[in-house]
Backbone as JSON, one array per atom type, in Angstrom:
{
  "sequence": "XXXXXXXXXXXXXXXXXXXXXXXXXXXXXXXXXXXXXXXXXXXXXXXXXXXXXXXXXXXXXXXXXXXXXXXXXXXXXXXXXXXXXXXXXXXXXXXXXXXXXXXXXXXXXXXXXXXXXXXXXXXXXXXXXXXXXXXXXXXXXXXXXXXXXXXXXXXXXXXXXXXXXX",
  "N": [[11.3, -33.82, 1.93], [13.95, -33.31, 1.31], [13.65, -32.35, -1.25], [12.34, -29.96, -0.79], [14.34, -28.52, 0.52], [16.21, -28.41, -1.52], [14.77, -26.89, -3.29], [14.63, -24.44, -1.95], [17.32, -23.81, -1.96], [17.77, -23.5, -4.68], [16.18, -21.24, -5.11], [17.56, -19.4, -3.53], [19.98, -19.29, -4.92], [19.11, -18.02, -7.16], [18.94, -15.42, -6.46], [20.38, -12.09, -6.68], [23.95, -11.44, -6.52], [24.67, -9.54, -4.56], [22.55, -9.63, -2.69], [22.71, -12.32, -1.92], [25.22, -12.35, -0.67], [24.71, -10.57, 1.43], [22.69, -11.97, 2.88], [24.16, -14.19, 3.56], [25.97, -13.13, 5.36], [24.3, -11.87, 7.25], [22.07, -13.69, 8.21], [18.54, -14.26, 8.31], [16.43, -15.26, 11.06], [14.54, -17.09, 10.23], [15.77, -18.31, 8.13], [17.77, -19.83, 9.16], [18.61, -23.2, 10.25], [16.15, -25.27, 11.96], [16.98, -26.6, 14.3], [19.13, -25.15, 15.18], [20.39, -22.87, 17.61], [19.41, -19.52, 17.96], [21.09, -17.64, 19.23], [23.65, -18.81, 19.51], [24.26, -19.49, 16.93], [24.97, -17.24, 15.54], [26.54, -15.27, 13.05], [29.92, -14.02, 12.54], [29.72, -11.43, 11.65], [27.16, -10.71, 12.56], [27.55, -10.79, 15.3], [29.25, -8.69, 15.62], [27.73, -6.49, 14.69], [24.46, -6.44, 15.31], [22.25, -5.39, 13.85], [22.93, -4.33, 10.77], [22.11, -2.01, 9.63], [21.76, -0.01, 11.43], [23.15, 2.4, 13.74], [25.74, 1.56, 16.1], [26.62, 1.33, 19.56], [29.7, 1.39, 21.15], [30.55, -0.96, 23.59], [32.49, -0.51, 25.59], [33.97, 1.95, 25.24], [31.86, 3.65, 24.68], [31.45, 5.11, 22.45], [29.75, 6.0, 19.42], [29.27, 4.02, 16.56], [29.17, 4.18, 13.05], [26.54, 2.87, 10.89], [26.96, -0.34, 9.25], [26.13, -0.42, 6.64], [25.56, 2.19, 4.46], [23.01, 4.78, 4.09], [22.37, 5.04, 1.4], [23.26, 2.59, 0.33], [21.63, 0.94, 1.83], [19.1, 1.61, 0.81], [19.43, 0.71, -1.81], [19.74, -2.06, -1.38], [17.25, -2.66, -0.24], [15.51, -2.06, -2.35], [16.37, -3.96, -4.2], [15.81, -6.32, -2.79], [13.04, -6.07, -2.53], [12.31, -6.29, -5.18], [12.89, -8.95, -5.63], [11.2, -10.18, -3.9], [11.92, -10.66, -1.18], [12.04, -8.89, 0.87], [11.05, -8.87, 3.49], [12.83, -10.43, 4.86], [14.99, -8.89, 5.44], [16.77, -6.98, 7.95], [15.41, -4.43, 10.22], [15.08, -1.24, 8.72], [15.23, 2.26, 7.98], [14.77, 2.75, 5.39], [13.07, 0.84, 4.5], [9.95, -0.5, 3.21], [7.77, -0.68, 5.02], [8.55, 1.1, 7.08], [8.64, 3.5, 5.67], [5.95, 3.77, 4.87], [4.71, 3.97, 7.39], [5.82, 6.36, 8.28], [4.77, 8.13, 6.37], [2.07, 7.98, 7.03], [2.09, 9.03, 9.62], [3.15, 11.67, 9.28], [1.92, 12.75, 7.05], [1.54, 14.47, 3.9], [3.2, 16.59, 4.21], [2.71, 19.08, 3.15], [1.62, 22.28, 3.43], [-1.7, 22.85, 4.38], [-2.8, 20.52, 3.45], [-3.6, 18.88, 5.41], [-6.15, 17.75, 7.79], [-8.71, 20.04, 8.21], [-7.05, 22.2, 7.7], [-5.98, 25.26, 6.15], [-4.67, 26.88, 3.29], [-2.91, 29.91, 3.01], [-2.8, 31.54, 0.59], [-3.38, 33.69, -2.36], [-5.01, 36.93, -2.46], [-7.17, 37.02, -4.25], [-7.67, 34.31, -4.44], [-8.49, 33.63, -1.87], [-10.84, 35.09, -1.65], [-12.46, 33.93, -3.49], [-14.51, 32.0, -2.98], [-16.59, 33.44, -1.69], [-17.12, 35.29, -3.68], [-18.03, 33.67, -5.8], [-20.32, 32.63, -4.63], [-21.88, 34.95, -4.38], [-22.2, 35.51, -7.1], [-23.62, 33.22, -7.9], [-25.99, 33.59, -6.48], [-26.9, 35.95, -7.72], [-27.39, 34.97, -10.29], [-29.51, 33.25, -9.79], [-31.48, 35.06, -9.13], [-31.84, 36.35, -11.51], [-33.95, 35.73, -13.52], [-36.28, 36.97, -12.38], [-35.44, 39.62, -12.33], [-35.12, 40.18, -15.06], [-37.75, 39.87, -15.93], [-38.94, 42.0, -14.53], [-37.56, 44.12, -15.68], [-38.43, 44.0, -18.32], [-41.09, 44.63, -17.97], [-41.06, 47.3, -17.0], [-39.42, 48.74, -18.78], [-36.72, 50.16, -20.76], [-36.0, 52.93, -20.62], [-37.29, 53.86, -18.37], [-36.15, 52.29, -16.5], [-33.69, 53.22, -15.39], [-34.57, 55.17, -13.65], [-36.11, 53.74, -11.98], [-36.7, 52.43, -8.7], [-34.31, 50.4, -7.2], [-34.44, 47.29, -5.68], [-32.62, 45.41, -4.49], [-30.07, 46.68, -4.43]],
  "CA": [[12.02, -32.83, 2.69], [15.15, -32.97, 0.56], [13.25, -31.55, -2.4], [12.04, -28.61, -0.3], [15.62, -27.87, 0.77], [16.8, -28.11, -2.83], [13.99, -25.8, -3.88], [15.08, -23.21, -1.29], [18.68, -23.54, -2.43], [17.63, -22.96, -6.03], [15.67, -19.86, -4.97], [18.65, -18.56, -3.01], [20.96, -19.09, -5.98], [18.53, -17.14, -8.16], [19.09, -14.04, -5.99], [21.63, -11.42, -7.11], [25.11, -11.68, -5.65], [24.65, -8.63, -3.4], [21.6, -10.16, -1.7], [23.26, -13.58, -1.4], [26.3, -11.99, 0.26], [24.11, -9.98, 2.62], [22.02, -13.0, 3.67], [25.19, -15.08, 4.12], [26.55, -12.44, 6.52], [23.26, -11.55, 8.23], [20.9, -14.54, 7.9], [17.33, -14.08, 9.1], [16.22, -16.44, 11.9], [13.75, -18.09, 9.49], [16.65, -18.98, 7.17], [18.6, -20.78, 9.9], [17.98, -24.49, 10.52], [15.29, -25.26, 13.15], [17.71, -27.1, 15.47], [20.17, -24.2, 15.59], [20.02, -21.83, 18.57], [19.68, -18.23, 17.32], [22.18, -16.91, 19.88], [24.95, -19.45, 19.26], [24.53, -19.64, 15.49], [25.19, -15.94, 14.91], [27.79, -15.14, 12.3], [30.85, -13.02, 13.08], [29.17, -10.11, 11.3], [26.03, -10.44, 13.44], [28.06, -10.52, 16.64], [29.83, -7.35, 15.56], [26.62, -5.53, 14.56], [23.23, -7.22, 15.13], [21.52, -4.81, 12.72], [23.94, -3.56, 10.05], [21.5, -0.78, 9.11], [21.64, 0.97, 12.52], [24.39, 2.73, 14.45], [25.96, 0.78, 17.32], [27.41, 1.99, 20.58], [30.76, 0.5, 21.64], [30.22, -1.22, 25.0], [33.52, -0.04, 26.53], [34.26, 3.38, 25.07], [30.61, 4.42, 24.63], [31.36, 5.87, 21.19], [28.82, 5.48, 18.43], [29.86, 3.63, 15.28], [28.23, 4.29, 11.94], [26.04, 1.56, 10.43], [27.83, -1.01, 8.29], [25.61, -0.07, 5.32], [25.1, 3.58, 4.39], [21.61, 4.92, 3.71], [22.26, 4.78, -0.03], [23.37, 1.14, 0.13], [20.42, 0.35, 2.41], [18.02, 1.82, -0.15], [19.67, -0.18, -2.95], [19.45, -3.42, -0.94], [15.8, -2.79, -0.05], [14.89, -2.11, -3.69], [16.71, -5.26, -4.79], [15.06, -7.35, -2.05], [11.62, -5.92, -2.89], [12.17, -6.8, -6.55], [12.97, -10.41, -5.58], [10.19, -10.62, -2.92], [12.53, -11.13, 0.06], [12.28, -7.71, 1.71], [10.73, -9.17, 4.89], [13.98, -11.12, 5.47], [16.0, -7.89, 5.82], [16.55, -6.36, 9.26], [14.71, -3.14, 10.17], [15.79, -0.09, 8.17], [14.35, 3.39, 7.7], [14.53, 2.74, 3.95], [12.13, -0.22, 4.19], [8.61, -0.09, 2.8], [6.94, -0.5, 6.21], [8.95, 2.33, 7.77], [8.23, 4.65, 4.85], [4.49, 3.9, 4.96], [4.4, 4.45, 8.73], [6.2, 7.77, 8.33], [3.81, 8.86, 5.54], [0.82, 8.06, 7.78], [2.3, 9.93, 10.76], [3.45, 13.05, 8.91], [1.14, 13.21, 5.91], [2.31, 14.88, 2.73], [4.05, 17.7, 4.63], [2.4, 20.26, 2.36], [0.7, 23.04, 4.26], [-3.04, 22.93, 3.87], [-3.32, 19.22, 3.02], [-4.1, 18.18, 6.59], [-7.57, 17.9, 8.1], [-9.06, 21.33, 8.79], [-6.05, 23.22, 7.43], [-6.19, 26.09, 4.97], [-3.48, 27.56, 2.79], [-3.2, 31.33, 2.97], [-3.14, 31.85, -0.79], [-3.5, 35.08, -2.79], [-6.27, 37.56, -2.06], [-8.24, 36.59, -5.16], [-7.99, 32.92, -4.12], [-9.21, 33.61, -0.6], [-12.16, 35.69, -1.82], [-13.14, 33.25, -4.58], [-15.73, 31.31, -2.54], [-17.63, 34.45, -1.47], [-17.44, 35.88, -4.98], [-18.83, 32.71, -6.55], [-21.63, 32.56, -3.97], [-22.58, 36.16, -4.78], [-22.53, 35.33, -8.51], [-24.68, 32.21, -7.96], [-27.21, 34.25, -5.99], [-27.34, 36.88, -8.76], [-27.92, 34.18, -11.4], [-30.81, 32.74, -9.39], [-32.43, 36.18, -9.14], [-31.85, 36.95, -12.84], [-35.24, 35.7, -14.22], [-37.16, 38.01, -11.82], [-34.9, 40.91, -12.75], [-35.43, 40.33, -16.49], [-39.19, 40.09, -16.01], [-39.2, 43.36, -14.05], [-36.99, 45.05, -16.67], [-39.32, 44.01, -19.49], [-42.33, 45.28, -17.58], [-40.84, 48.73, -16.81], [-38.82, 49.32, -19.98], [-35.33, 50.57, -20.6], [-35.86, 54.34, -20.23], [-37.75, 54.07, -17.01], [-35.37, 51.4, -15.61], [-32.68, 53.98, -14.66], [-35.23, 55.92, -12.59], [-36.84, 52.77, -11.14], [-35.94, 52.1, -7.46], [-33.78, 49.03, -7.19], [-34.71, 46.69, -4.36], [-31.48, 44.68, -3.9], [-28.86, 47.44, -4.28]],
  "C": [[13.27, -32.36, 1.92], [14.8, -32.1, -0.65], [12.92, -30.12, -1.98], [13.34, -27.85, -0.05], [16.29, -27.5, -0.56], [16.08, -26.95, -3.5], [14.42, -24.46, -3.28], [16.49, -22.82, -1.74], [18.63, -22.94, -3.83], [17.13, -21.51, -6.0], [16.77, -18.92, -4.49], [19.69, -18.29, -4.09], [20.44, -18.16, -7.07], [18.64, -15.67, -7.75], [20.36, -13.42, -6.54], [22.74, -11.62, -6.07], [25.11, -10.78, -4.41], [23.72, -9.13, -2.32], [22.11, -11.47, -1.09], [24.35, -13.3, -0.37], [25.71, -11.44, 1.55], [23.47, -11.06, 3.49], [23.01, -14.03, 4.21], [25.79, -14.45, 5.37], [25.53, -12.23, 7.63], [22.01, -12.39, 7.93], [19.74, -14.23, 8.85], [17.1, -15.35, 9.9], [15.41, -17.51, 11.17], [14.6, -18.85, 8.48], [17.48, -20.06, 7.87], [17.87, -22.11, 10.1], [17.21, -24.45, 11.85], [16.04, -25.67, 14.4], [18.7, -26.09, 16.01], [19.6, -23.17, 16.57], [20.35, -20.47, 17.97], [20.86, -17.47, 17.93], [23.55, -17.52, 19.54], [25.27, -19.54, 17.77], [24.69, -18.29, 14.79], [26.53, -15.93, 14.19], [28.67, -14.08, 12.98], [30.31, -11.61, 12.83], [28.01, -9.73, 12.22], [26.47, -10.16, 14.87], [28.63, -9.11, 16.71], [28.74, -6.27, 15.51], [25.34, -6.32, 14.31], [22.37, -6.71, 13.97], [22.5, -3.92, 11.96], [23.41, -2.24, 9.49], [21.39, 0.31, 10.18], [23.0, 1.21, 13.18], [24.49, 1.87, 15.7], [26.84, 1.55, 18.27], [28.43, 0.98, 21.12], [30.54, 0.28, 23.13], [31.23, -0.65, 26.0], [33.71, 1.47, 26.43], [33.0, 4.24, 25.06], [30.48, 5.25, 23.36], [30.4, 5.18, 20.23], [29.56, 5.18, 17.14], [28.78, 3.71, 14.21], [27.71, 2.91, 11.54], [26.97, 0.98, 9.38], [27.42, -0.68, 6.85], [25.09, 1.37, 5.36], [23.64, 3.62, 3.94], [21.4, 4.63, 2.22], [22.31, 3.28, -0.31], [22.18, 0.4, 0.72], [19.27, 0.43, 1.41], [18.19, 0.88, -1.34], [19.33, -1.63, -2.59], [17.95, -3.65, -0.79], [15.1, -2.89, -1.4], [15.14, -3.47, -4.35], [15.91, -6.38, -4.12], [13.58, -7.29, -2.39], [11.37, -6.51, -4.28], [12.14, -8.34, -6.55], [12.09, -11.0, -4.48], [10.81, -11.21, -1.65], [12.79, -9.96, 1.03], [12.02, -8.0, 3.19], [11.86, -9.9, 5.6], [15.08, -10.13, 5.89], [15.73, -7.39, 7.23], [15.87, -5.0, 9.1], [15.63, -2.06, 9.6], [14.78, 1.01, 7.9], [14.02, 3.46, 6.21], [13.52, 1.66, 3.54], [10.74, 0.32, 3.88], [7.72, 0.18, 4.01], [7.26, 0.81, 6.92], [8.51, 3.56, 6.98], [6.73, 4.85, 4.9], [4.07, 4.46, 6.32], [4.71, 5.94, 8.84], [5.22, 8.62, 7.53], [2.49, 9.03, 6.28], [0.95, 9.06, 8.92], [2.4, 11.39, 10.32], [2.6, 13.59, 7.78], [2.05, 13.62, 4.77], [3.31, 15.99, 3.06], [3.88, 18.91, 3.72], [1.35, 21.01, 3.15], [-0.67, 23.11, 3.59], [-3.61, 21.59, 3.43], [-3.86, 18.43, 4.19], [-5.58, 18.45, 6.81], [-7.79, 19.25, 8.76], [-8.06, 22.44, 8.54], [-6.41, 24.01, 6.17], [-4.85, 26.71, 4.58], [-3.83, 29.03, 2.67], [-3.62, 31.76, 1.57], [-3.17, 33.34, -1.09], [-4.87, 35.61, -2.41], [-7.41, 37.09, -2.95], [-8.63, 35.14, -4.92], [-8.82, 32.82, -2.84], [-10.64, 34.12, -0.75], [-13.01, 34.96, -2.87], [-14.46, 32.62, -4.15], [-16.86, 32.31, -2.36], [-18.08, 35.07, -2.8], [-18.33, 34.95, -5.8], [-20.22, 32.54, -5.94], [-22.49, 33.76, -4.35], [-23.05, 36.05, -6.24], [-23.67, 34.32, -8.69], [-26.02, 32.8, -7.54], [-27.77, 35.2, -7.05], [-27.96, 36.12, -9.94], [-29.3, 33.61, -11.06], [-31.88, 33.83, -9.43], [-32.61, 36.79, -10.52], [-33.22, 36.86, -13.54], [-36.23, 36.76, -13.71], [-36.72, 39.39, -12.29], [-35.23, 41.19, -14.22], [-36.92, 40.62, -16.67], [-39.55, 41.52, -15.62], [-38.71, 44.39, -15.07], [-37.89, 45.15, -17.89], [-40.62, 44.74, -19.19], [-42.16, 46.8, -17.55], [-40.33, 49.38, -18.09], [-37.47, 49.92, -19.68], [-35.22, 52.0, -20.08], [-36.26, 54.56, -18.79], [-36.95, 53.23, -16.0], [-34.35, 52.19, -14.79], [-33.31, 54.75, -13.51], [-35.92, 54.98, -11.59], [-36.04, 52.45, -9.87], [-35.55, 50.63, -7.45], [-33.89, 48.48, -5.78], [-33.45, 46.09, -3.72], [-30.25, 45.55, -3.68], [-28.98, 48.32, -3.11]]
}
């Protein structure tokens, strides 16, 4: 048991100073000792703001206070925690990987025409491209018959010959 605790201490000391400071101020419940009650063992920082990444409303005045960590600092902490494989120990933030993936699934790429059943308006030549290529494909399939007919009739009589498809 003592070796496991020492191992965890060594891992914690291997973290950068910014992450160590953050986890000292806002420890995750899994970091706290098992005997400790989560409500009574909150740090001063946690009592002041349970989630330092979200705005808090003052209980008496009703005014909203900004989060303790700005969005830029949140993003930096999340990147650092992800690099050291401790991101799941951070409190919820919109800069977290899970939140970003959920938002990407909900909203998609936000590029018009990338959704299911959507079309981009595009230029006229782009819109007419499918019909034009289908007409060209059909003409290529009919080409051997047309060549055979042309060889049978000859060039001079071809201009006078009644055309079936036109």
